Amino acid sequence: MPANHFVYQTQQAWIWDTTMESYHRHQNLHLGEEIMNCEKEPMFEKPLTPSDVGKLNRLVIPKQYAEKYFPLDAEAGEKGLLLSFEDENGKLWRFRYSYWTSSQSYVLTKGWSRFVKEKQLDAGDIVIFLRRRGNGDRLFVGCRRRGSGQDSITAASAAQSPAMQWNHQSPSMPSSSYLYLNSIPEEEQSSEATVASTGNSKKLRLFGVNLECGHLISGSQVMNRNASGHHL
Amino acid sequence: MPANHFVYQTQQAWIWDTTMESYHRHQNLHLGEEIMNCEKEPMFEKPLTPSDVGKLNRLVIPKQYAEKYFPLDAEAGEKGLLLSFEDENGKLWRFRYSYWTSSQSYVLTKGWSRFVKEKQLDAGDIVIFLRRRGNGDRLFVGCRRRGSGQDSITAASAAQSPAMQWNHQSPSMPSSSYLYLNSIPEEEQSSEATVASTGNSKKLRLFGVNLECGHLISGSQVMNRNASGHHL
DNA sequence: GTATCGACCTGATTA
DNA sequence: CTAATCAGGTCGATA
């Protein structure tokens, strides 16, 4: 898998970078922005179904992505994992991730409904999962509104090869949430998933999403979902 | 409850018998008819409600019958039981049986919807539960269409004391399905519920049900069902 | 009492 | 056709 990364640049916009060098080029950014300047490899995205944002309090993760990005070993298969993600504000979101044998599906359960509520997600909105490879991946989660840039019209195809779409991203990245990954064998360990909290507080509403992570962006063009033909 | 049994007699019709002797009187029947020649004690029957045949995928078993015929001990109350029933074709039907505390009701859940579909049961049709006492009861399940024999007119009262209706049953028993009971602590054990598979292949349509288990019956009065009936 | 969570289940759809 | 997937449900336990 090629490592195309996108980087969030202070005072500018989201840009794409295909090398790890960009990470180091931006080390001069101040601490509060550190988290936003890591290369984030898009993993996948999913247009949310009514059930994903409804009373079921769970997000079904398409099996192909689940097994690719969140593999569960035998032990973890028992009780699932606790995955920690960071959003665009540096806020940590911890979701229980597990496999339901009865439905043969992978799900985020505990914590997911709070995310839906706080982000005010509706059916058709798109949740995006990214990671930053490293000494223990960091996981990020973002979302954007349906109709933002690529809209619900392209949502279906987006689900087919969402990860690659990021590689065709314009500098103005409409995605808004990112997260820190932490695989924890299970149960409470609240401070385990330490993640650099962004210290900035500028707020901006972009593509229907409230951003609070710094000096942003002149959003000009957005992800063109269907343009991507290849996949990870 | 007195042990009135009804016995299916070769070349004849359903008859009633109140003693176990009838069972031995019929031991000379050949193997293929064995399953059909056991005394089957009617336990109860229930006219199906719209919910019983709808998308709730469950059959509510009236508490009085549930507690009488399918008692749940403390352990079984946890996960319920897996009950195996045989129908008129010798086909095995496995239903999960459990108690729902929320509704204070006993239900058949898993497996029930498949039965409804295959038998094409509709609201008002009547499901009948029988058993053959022995070394571990055998359970049987049957059904008949509303309007067959005692019809929907008596359905309501039937729900009150359906078991008793069997005692007033005419010799021509319109019931068509029987089953083998097997109480299993739960989970898969496919060969556990071994039931005598009828080795015969004579086919006959009786009471709207295709029978394949032996040399049967001169069905004089049959269920007046839609001629198409169900298939197997 | 209400909301959430975990486990289980099923039918429609599709590969 | 079968098999796999998953959207949309259930109940019961927990907080």
PDB file of N, CA and C in Angstrom, chain B residues 83-167:
ATOM      1  N   LEU B  83     -35.604 -26.562  22.073  1.00  0.00           N
ATOM      2  CA  LEU B  83     -36.564 -27.661  21.978  1.00  0.00           C
ATOM      3  C   LEU B  83     -36.641 -28.139  20.534  1.00  0.00           C
ATOM      4  N   SER B  84     -36.629 -29.435  20.404  1.00  0.00           N
ATOM      5  CA  SER B  84     -36.693 -30.009  19.062  1.00  0.00           C
ATOM      6  C   SER B  84     -38.024 -30.723  18.871  1.00  0.00           C
ATOM      7  N   PHE B  85     -38.681 -30.383  17.839  1.00  0.00           N
ATOM      8  CA  PHE B  85     -39.989 -30.926  17.530  1.00  0.00           C
ATOM      9  C   PHE B  85     -39.942 -31.592  16.162  1.00  0.00           C
ATOM     10  N   GLU B  86     -40.759 -32.555  16.008  1.00  0.00           N
ATOM     11  CA  GLU B  86     -40.852 -33.167  14.690  1.00  0.00           C
ATOM     12  C   GLU B  86     -42.233 -32.890  14.115  1.00  0.00           C
ATOM     13  N   ASP B  87     -42.240 -32.612  12.851  1.00  0.00           N
ATOM     14  CA  ASP B  87     -43.534 -32.382  12.218  1.00  0.00           C
ATOM     15  C   ASP B  87     -44.024 -33.660  11.551  1.00  0.00           C
ATOM     16  N   GLU B  88     -45.056 -33.533  10.797  1.00  0.00           N
ATOM     17  CA  GLU B  88     -45.693 -34.709  10.210  1.00  0.00           C
ATOM     18  C   GLU B  88     -44.815 -35.414   9.198  1.00  0.00           C
ATOM     19  N   ASN B  89     -43.811 -34.710   8.706  1.00  0.00           N
ATOM     20  CA  ASN B  89     -42.917 -35.337   7.741  1.00  0.00           C
ATOM     21  C   ASN B  89     -41.688 -35.926   8.411  1.00  0.00           C
ATOM     22  N   GLY B  90     -41.648 -35.809   9.702  1.00  0.00           N
ATOM     23  CA  GLY B  90     -40.459 -36.235  10.402  1.00  0.00           C
ATOM     24  C   GLY B  90     -39.378 -35.175  10.392  1.00  0.00           C
ATOM     25  N   LYS B  91     -39.714 -34.069   9.822  1.00  0.00           N
ATOM     26  CA  LYS B  91     -38.747 -32.978   9.794  1.00  0.00           C
ATOM     27  C   LYS B  91     -38.582 -32.402  11.182  1.00  0.00           C
ATOM     28  N   LEU B  92     -37.342 -32.140  11.505  1.00  0.00           N
ATOM     29  CA  LEU B  92     -37.040 -31.636  12.830  1.00  0.00           C
ATOM     30  C   LEU B  92     -37.069 -30.120  12.834  1.00  0.00           C
ATOM     31  N   TRP B  93     -37.715 -29.607  13.841  1.00  0.00           N
ATOM     32  CA  TRP B  93     -37.772 -28.153  14.018  1.00  0.00           C
ATOM     33  C   TRP B  93     -37.210 -27.837  15.388  1.00  0.00           C
ATOM     34  N   ARG B  94     -36.211 -27.001  15.382  1.00  0.00           N
ATOM     35  CA  ARG B  94     -35.611 -26.648  16.658  1.00  0.00           C
ATOM     36  C   ARG B  94     -35.952 -25.207  16.973  1.00  0.00           C
ATOM     37  N   PHE B  95     -36.567 -25.050  18.103  1.00  0.00           N
ATOM     38  CA  PHE B  95     -36.965 -23.709  18.519  1.00  0.00           C
ATOM     39  C   PHE B  95     -36.267 -23.351  19.823  1.00  0.00           C
ATOM     40  N   ARG B  96     -35.840 -22.149  19.892  1.00  0.00           N
ATOM     41  CA  ARG B  96     -35.364 -21.676  21.181  1.00  0.00           C
ATOM     42  C   ARG B  96     -36.579 -21.304  22.019  1.00  0.00           C
ATOM     43  N   TYR B  97     -36.537 -21.780  23.216  1.00  0.00           N
ATOM     44  CA  TYR B  97     -37.653 -21.532  24.134  1.00  0.00           C
ATOM     45  C   TYR B  97     -37.105 -20.815  25.341  1.00  0.00           C
ATOM     46  N   SER B  98     -37.719 -19.711  25.666  1.00  0.00           N
ATOM     47  CA  SER B  98     -37.210 -18.964  26.815  1.00  0.00           C
ATOM     48  C   SER B  98     -38.300 -18.101  27.432  1.00  0.00           C
ATOM     49  N   TYR B  99     -37.925 -17.526  28.522  1.00  0.00           N
ATOM     50  CA  TYR B  99     -38.848 -16.675  29.267  1.00  0.00           C
ATOM     51  C   TYR B  99     -38.364 -15.244  29.156  1.00  0.00           C
ATOM     52  N   TRP B 100     -39.280 -14.385  28.793  1.00  0.00           N
ATOM     53  CA  TRP B 100     -38.934 -12.979  28.703  1.00  0.00           C
ATOM     54  C   TRP B 100     -39.469 -12.270  29.945  1.00  0.00           C
ATOM     55  N   THR B 101     -38.556 -11.879  30.761  1.00  0.00           N
ATOM     56  CA  THR B 101     -38.970 -11.228  32.006  1.00  0.00           C
ATOM     57  C   THR B 101     -39.664  -9.900  31.728  1.00  0.00           C
ATOM     58  N   SER B 102     -39.228  -9.251  30.681  1.00  0.00           N
ATOM     59  CA  SER B 102     -39.801  -7.931  30.413  1.00  0.00           C
ATOM     60  C   SER B 102     -41.298  -8.018  30.148  1.00  0.00           C
ATOM     61  N   SER B 103     -41.676  -9.087  29.502  1.00  0.00           N
ATOM     62  CA  SER B 103     -43.095  -9.223  29.199  1.00  0.00           C
ATOM     63  C   SER B 103     -43.731 -10.356  29.998  1.00  0.00           C
ATOM     64  N   GLN B 104     -42.921 -10.957  30.871  1.00  0.00           N
ATOM     65  CA  GLN B 104     -43.432 -12.043  31.708  1.00  0.00           C
ATOM     66  C   GLN B 104     -44.090 -13.125  30.866  1.00  0.00           C
ATOM     67  N   SER B 105     -43.423 -13.427  29.779  1.00  0.00           N
ATOM     68  CA  SER B 105     -44.056 -14.397  28.897  1.00  0.00           C
ATOM     69  C   SER B 105     -43.053 -15.427  28.396  1.00  0.00           C
ATOM     70  N   TYR B 106     -43.576 -16.569  28.069  1.00  0.00           N
ATOM     71  CA  TYR B 106     -42.761 -17.641  27.523  1.00  0.00           C
ATOM     72  C   TYR B 106     -42.893 -17.622  26.009  1.00  0.00           C
ATOM     73  N   VAL B 107     -41.789 -17.793  25.375  1.00  0.00           N
ATOM     74  CA  VAL B 107     -41.792 -17.633  23.924  1.00  0.00           C
ATOM     75  C   VAL B 107     -40.928 -18.671  23.227  1.00  0.00           C
ATOM     76  N   LEU B 108     -41.326 -18.985  22.033  1.00  0.00           N
ATOM     77  CA  LEU B 108     -40.438 -19.649  21.100  1.00  0.00           C
ATOM     78  C   LEU B 108     -39.884 -18.562  20.186  1.00  0.00           C
ATOM     79  N   THR B 109     -38.599 -18.534  20.070  1.00  0.00           N
ATOM     80  CA  THR B 109     -38.009 -17.465  19.265  1.00  0.00           C
ATOM     81  C   THR B 109     -37.292 -18.060  18.054  1.00  0.00           C
ATOM     82  N   LYS B 110     -36.025 -18.291  18.212  1.00  0.00           N
ATOM     83  CA  LYS B 110     -35.234 -18.748  17.076  1.00  0.00           C
ATOM     84  C   LYS B 110     -35.829 -20.011  16.451  1.00  0.00           C
ATOM     85  N   GLY B 111     -35.992 -19.977  15.201  1.00  0.00           N
ATOM     86  CA  GLY B 111     -36.517 -21.118  14.482  1.00  0.00           C
ATOM     87  C   GLY B 111     -38.002 -21.010  14.178  1.00  0.00           C
ATOM     88  N   TRP B 112     -38.676 -20.216  14.982  1.00  0.00           N
ATOM     89  CA  TRP B 112     -40.123 -20.133  14.823  1.00  0.00           C
ATOM     90  C   TRP B 112     -40.524 -19.516  13.481  1.00  0.00           C
ATOM     91  N   SER B 113     -39.824 -18.472  13.104  1.00  0.00           N
ATOM     92  CA  SER B 113     -40.221 -17.784  11.872  1.00  0.00           C
ATOM     93  C   SER B 113     -40.069 -18.687  10.657  1.00  0.00           C
ATOM     94  N   ARG B 114     -39.091 -19.558  10.714  1.00  0.00           N
ATOM     95  CA  ARG B 114     -38.932 -20.481   9.588  1.00  0.00           C
ATOM     96  C   ARG B 114     -40.100 -21.458   9.520  1.00  0.00           C
ATOM     97  N   PHE B 115     -40.564 -21.831  10.683  1.00  0.00           N
ATOM     98  CA  PHE B 115     -41.714 -22.720  10.723  1.00  0.00           C
ATOM     99  C   PHE B 115     -42.950 -22.021  10.143  1.00  0.00           C
ATOM    100  N   VAL B 116     -43.134 -20.803  10.566  1.00  0.00           N
ATOM    101  CA  VAL B 116     -44.275 -20.033  10.066  1.00  0.00           C
ATOM    102  C   VAL B 116     -44.213 -19.906   8.551  1.00  0.00           C
ATOM    103  N   LYS B 117     -43.013 -19.647   8.075  1.00  0.00           N
ATOM    104  CA  LYS B 117     -42.884 -19.444   6.639  1.00  0.00           C
ATOM    105  C   LYS B 117     -43.131 -20.740   5.867  1.00  0.00           C
ATOM    106  N   GLU B 118     -42.480 -21.786   6.328  1.00  0.00           N
ATOM    107  CA  GLU B 118     -42.612 -23.033   5.572  1.00  0.00           C
ATOM    108  C   GLU B 118     -44.027 -23.577   5.614  1.00  0.00           C
ATOM    109  N   LYS B 119     -44.661 -23.426   6.744  1.00  0.00           N
ATOM    110  CA  LYS B 119     -46.030 -23.919   6.863  1.00  0.00           C
ATOM    111  C   LYS B 119     -47.035 -22.905   6.354  1.00  0.00           C
ATOM    112  N   GLN B 120     -46.532 -21.759   6.017  1.00  0.00           N
ATOM    113  CA  GLN B 120     -47.388 -20.675   5.536  1.00  0.00           C
ATOM    114  C   GLN B 120     -48.529 -20.389   6.491  1.00  0.00           C
ATOM    115  N   LEU B 121     -48.164 -20.242   7.708  1.00  0.00           N
ATOM    116  CA  LEU B 121     -49.177 -19.994   8.732  1.00  0.00           C
ATOM    117  C   LEU B 121     -49.646 -18.547   8.705  1.00  0.00           C
ATOM    118  N   ASP B 122     -50.883 -18.384   8.946  1.00  0.00           N
ATOM    119  CA  ASP B 122     -51.475 -17.062   9.029  1.00  0.00           C
ATOM    120  C   ASP B 122     -52.158 -16.905  10.383  1.00  0.00           C
ATOM    121  N   ALA B 123     -52.451 -15.685  10.698  1.00  0.00           N
ATOM    122  CA  ALA B 123     -53.188 -15.427  11.932  1.00  0.00           C
ATOM    123  C   ALA B 123     -54.497 -16.196  11.893  1.00  0.00           C
ATOM    124  N   GLY B 124     -54.787 -16.827  12.995  1.00  0.00           N
ATOM    125  CA  GLY B 124     -56.011 -17.615  13.067  1.00  0.00           C
ATOM    126  C   GLY B 124     -55.765 -19.098  12.861  1.00  0.00           C
ATOM    127  N   ASP B 125     -54.694 -19.413  12.179  1.00  0.00           N
ATOM    128  CA  ASP B 125     -54.319 -20.821  12.080  1.00  0.00           C
ATOM    129  C   ASP B 125     -53.956 -21.304  13.478  1.00  0.00           C
ATOM    130  N   ILE B 126     -53.960 -22.594  13.624  1.00  0.00           N
ATOM    131  CA  ILE B 126     -53.784 -23.148  14.958  1.00  0.00           C
ATOM    132  C   ILE B 126     -52.560 -24.031  14.994  1.00  0.00           C
ATOM    133  N   VAL B 127     -51.726 -23.778  15.940  1.00  0.00           N
ATOM    134  CA  VAL B 127     -50.551 -24.626  16.124  1.00  0.00           C
ATOM    135  C   VAL B 127     -50.819 -25.548  17.305  1.00  0.00           C
ATOM    136  N   ILE B 128     -50.373 -26.766  17.174  1.00  0.00           N
ATOM    137  CA  ILE B 128     -50.687 -27.792  18.150  1.00  0.00           C
ATOM    138  C   ILE B 128     -49.400 -28.430  18.636  1.00  0.00           C
ATOM    139  N   PHE B 129     -49.324 -28.593  19.914  1.00  0.00           N
ATOM    140  CA  PHE B 129     -48.138 -29.203  20.494  1.00  0.00           C
ATOM    141  C   PHE B 129     -48.518 -30.513  21.169  1.00  0.00           C
ATOM    142  N   LEU B 130     -47.739 -31.500  20.864  1.00  0.00           N
ATOM    143  CA  LEU B 130     -48.002 -32.822  21.423  1.00  0.00           C
ATOM    144  C   LEU B 130     -46.698 -33.388  21.932  1.00  0.00           C
ATOM    145  N   ARG B 131     -46.834 -34.429  22.695  1.00  0.00           N
ATOM    146  CA  ARG B 131     -45.637 -35.112  23.158  1.00  0.00           C
ATOM    147  C   ARG B 131     -45.907 -36.601  23.238  1.00  0.00           C
ATOM    148  N   ARG B 132     -44.849 -37.310  23.196  1.00  0.00           N
ATOM    149  CA  ARG B 132     -44.925 -38.735  23.470  1.00  0.00           C
ATOM    150  C   ARG B 132     -44.025 -38.963  24.667  1.00  0.00           C
ATOM    151  N   ARG B 133     -44.630 -39.325  25.741  1.00  0.00           N
ATOM    152  CA  ARG B 133     -43.853 -39.533  26.958  1.00  0.00           C
ATOM    153  C   ARG B 133     -42.939 -40.716  26.773  1.00  0.00           C
ATOM    154  N   GLY B 134     -41.847 -40.665  27.411  1.00  0.00           N
ATOM    155  CA  GLY B 134     -40.915 -41.781  27.299  1.00  0.00           C
ATOM    156  C   GLY B 134     -39.606 -41.427  27.945  1.00  0.00           C
ATOM    157  N   ASN B 135     -38.598 -42.045  27.490  1.00  0.00           N
ATOM    158  CA  ASN B 135     -37.274 -41.779  28.020  1.00  0.00           C
ATOM    159  C   ASN B 135     -36.796 -40.463  27.416  1.00  0.00           C
ATOM    160  N   GLY B 136     -37.231 -39.429  28.027  1.00  0.00           N
ATOM    161  CA  GLY B 136     -37.040 -38.125  27.414  1.00  0.00           C
ATOM    162  C   GLY B 136     -38.170 -37.931  26.433  1.00  0.00           C
ATOM    163  N   ASP B 137     -39.014 -36.997  26.737  1.00  0.00           N
ATOM    164  CA  ASP B 137     -40.192 -36.828  25.902  1.00  0.00           C
ATOM    165  C   ASP B 137     -39.810 -36.515  24.464  1.00  0.00           C
ATOM    166  N   ARG B 138     -40.624 -36.996  23.588  1.00  0.00           N
ATOM    167  CA  ARG B 138     -40.549 -36.526  22.218  1.00  0.00           C
ATOM    168  C   ARG B 138     -41.612 -35.458  22.055  1.00  0.00           C
ATOM    169  N   LEU B 139     -41.244 -34.444  21.364  1.00  0.00           N
ATOM    170  CA  LEU B 139     -42.201 -33.370  21.126  1.00  0.00           C
ATOM    171  C   LEU B 139     -42.565 -33.330  19.655  1.00  0.00           C
ATOM    172  N   PHE B 140     -43.766 -32.983  19.444  1.00  0.00           N
ATOM    173  CA  PHE B 140     -44.276 -32.891  18.075  1.00  0.00           C
ATOM    174  C   PHE B 140     -45.040 -31.588  17.918  1.00  0.00           C
ATOM    175  N   VAL B 141     -44.997 -31.086  16.755  1.00  0.00           N
ATOM    176  CA  VAL B 141     -45.736 -29.857  16.490  1.00  0.00           C
ATOM    177  C   VAL B 141     -46.568 -30.030  15.231  1.00  0.00           C
ATOM    178  N   GLY B 142     -47.739 -29.536  15.314  1.00  0.00           N
ATOM    179  CA  GLY B 142     -48.615 -29.607  14.159  1.00  0.00           C
ATOM    180  C   GLY B 142     -49.347 -28.307  13.979  1.00  0.00           C
ATOM    181  N   CYS B 143     -50.001 -28.216  12.880  1.00  0.00           N
ATOM    182  CA  CYS B 143     -50.790 -27.012  12.669  1.00  0.00           C
ATOM    183  C   CYS B 143     -51.962 -27.348  11.775  1.00  0.00           C
ATOM    184  N   ARG B 144     -52.952 -26.556  11.885  1.00  0.00           N
ATOM    185  CA  ARG B 144     -54.071 -26.691  10.967  1.00  0.00           C
ATOM    186  C   ARG B 144     -54.614 -25.303  10.673  1.00  0.00           C
ATOM    187  N   ARG B 145     -55.264 -25.219   9.577  1.00  0.00           N
ATOM    188  CA  ARG B 145     -55.761 -23.925   9.139  1.00  0.00           C
ATOM    189  C   ARG B 145     -56.993 -23.516   9.910  1.00  0.00           C
ATOM    190  N   ARG B 146     -57.131 -22.272  10.069  1.00  0.00           N
ATOM    191  CA  ARG B 146     -58.370 -21.766  10.647  1.00  0.00           C
ATOM    192  C   ARG B 146     -59.512 -22.240   9.760  1.00  0.00           C
ATOM    193  N   GLY B 147     -60.557 -22.622  10.428  1.00  0.00           N
ATOM    194  CA  GLY B 147     -61.709 -23.091   9.671  1.00  0.00           C
ATOM    195  C   GLY B 147     -61.656 -24.574   9.379  1.00  0.00           C
ATOM    196  N   SER B 148     -60.588 -25.202   9.756  1.00  0.00           N
ATOM    197  CA  SER B 148     -60.507 -26.655   9.561  1.00  0.00           C
ATOM    198  C   SER B 148     -60.957 -27.346  10.835  1.00  0.00           C
ATOM    199  N   GLY B 149     -62.004 -28.109  10.735  1.00  0.00           N
ATOM    200  CA  GLY B 149     -62.498 -28.777  11.937  1.00  0.00           C
ATOM    201  C   GLY B 149     -63.044 -27.732  12.890  1.00  0.00           C
ATOM    202  N   GLN B 150     -62.476 -27.664  14.077  1.00  0.00           N
ATOM    203  CA  GLN B 150     -62.861 -26.526  14.908  1.00  0.00           C
ATOM    204  C   GLN B 150     -62.154 -25.331  14.316  1.00  0.00           C
ATOM    205  N   ASP B 151     -62.918 -24.317  14.100  1.00  0.00           N
ATOM    206  CA  ASP B 151     -62.356 -23.236  13.315  1.00  0.00           C
ATOM    207  C   ASP B 151     -62.104 -22.009  14.166  1.00  0.00           C
ATOM    208  N   SER B 152     -62.004 -20.938  13.456  1.00  0.00           N
ATOM    209  CA  SER B 152     -61.653 -19.701  14.136  1.00  0.00           C
ATOM    210  C   SER B 152     -62.717 -19.284  15.139  1.00  0.00           C
ATOM    211  N   ILE B 153     -63.895 -19.829  14.965  1.00  0.00           N
ATOM    212  CA  ILE B 153     -64.950 -19.483  15.914  1.00  0.00           C
ATOM    213  C   ILE B 153     -64.589 -19.947  17.311  1.00  0.00           C
ATOM    214  N   THR B 154     -64.007 -21.107  17.372  1.00  0.00           N
ATOM    215  CA  THR B 154     -63.643 -21.645  18.664  1.00  0.00           C
ATOM    216  C   THR B 154     -62.220 -21.297  19.056  1.00  0.00           C
ATOM    217  N   ALA B 155     -61.615 -20.544  18.186  1.00  0.00           N
ATOM    218  CA  ALA B 155     -60.207 -20.257  18.438  1.00  0.00           C
ATOM    219  C   ALA B 155     -59.993 -19.536  19.749  1.00  0.00           C
ATOM    220  N   ALA B 156     -60.849 -18.575  19.993  1.00  0.00           N
ATOM    221  CA  ALA B 156     -60.666 -17.777  21.201  1.00  0.00           C
ATOM    222  C   ALA B 156     -60.752 -18.651  22.440  1.00  0.00           C
ATOM    223  N   SER B 157     -61.788 -19.438  22.516  1.00  0.00           N
ATOM    224  CA  SER B 157     -61.913 -20.287  23.684  1.00  0.00           C
ATOM    225  C   SER B 157     -60.836 -21.352  23.693  1.00  0.00           C
ATOM    226  N   ALA B 158     -60.413 -21.701  22.518  1.00  0.00           N
ATOM    227  CA  ALA B 158     -59.353 -22.697  22.449  1.00  0.00           C
ATOM    228  C   ALA B 158     -58.107 -22.199  23.163  1.00  0.00           C
ATOM    229  N   ALA B 159     -57.899 -20.917  23.054  1.00  0.00           N
ATOM    230  CA  ALA B 159     -56.722 -20.365  23.696  1.00  0.00           C
ATOM    231  C   ALA B 159     -56.819 -20.471  25.213  1.00  0.00           C
ATOM    232  N   GLN B 160     -58.022 -20.574  25.684  1.00  0.00           N
ATOM    233  CA  GLN B 160     -58.200 -20.652  27.122  1.00  0.00           C
ATOM    234  C   GLN B 160     -57.865 -22.040  27.636  1.00  0.00           C
ATOM    235  N   SER B 161     -58.316 -23.012  26.937  1.00  0.00           N
ATOM    236  CA  SER B 161     -58.021 -24.373  27.369  1.00  0.00           C
ATOM    237  C   SER B 161     -57.875 -25.291  26.166  1.00  0.00           C
ATOM    238  N   PRO B 162     -56.910 -25.003  25.388  1.00  0.00           N
ATOM    239  CA  PRO B 162     -56.728 -25.740  24.146  1.00  0.00           C
ATOM    240  C   PRO B 162     -56.472 -27.218  24.386  1.00  0.00           C
ATOM    241  N   ALA B 163     -55.767 -27.526  25.423  1.00  0.00           N
ATOM    242  CA  ALA B 163     -55.437 -28.925  25.623  1.00  0.00           C
ATOM    243  C   ALA B 163     -56.706 -29.751  25.746  1.00  0.00           C
ATOM    244  N   MET B 164     -57.662 -29.162  26.380  1.00  0.00           N
ATOM    245  CA  MET B 164     -58.901 -29.888  26.575  1.00  0.00           C
ATOM    246  C   MET B 164     -59.619 -30.158  25.272  1.00  0.00           C
ATOM    247  N   GLN B 165     -59.389 -29.299  24.346  1.00  0.00           N
ATOM    248  CA  GLN B 165     -60.076 -29.531  23.086  1.00  0.00           C
ATOM    249  C   GLN B 165     -59.715 -30.867  22.477  1.00  0.00           C
ATOM    250  N   TRP B 166     -58.477 -31.247  22.708  1.00  0.00           N
ATOM    251  CA  TRP B 166     -58.049 -32.509  22.139  1.00  0.00           C
ATOM    252  C   TRP B 166     -58.880 -33.657  22.697  1.00  0.00           C
ATOM    253  N   ASN B 167     -59.322 -33.478  23.900  1.00  0.00           N
ATOM    254  CA  ASN B 167     -60.116 -34.540  24.494  1.00  0.00           C
ATOM    255  C   ASN B 167     -61.510 -34.597  23.901  1.00  0.00           C
TER     256      ASN B 167
END
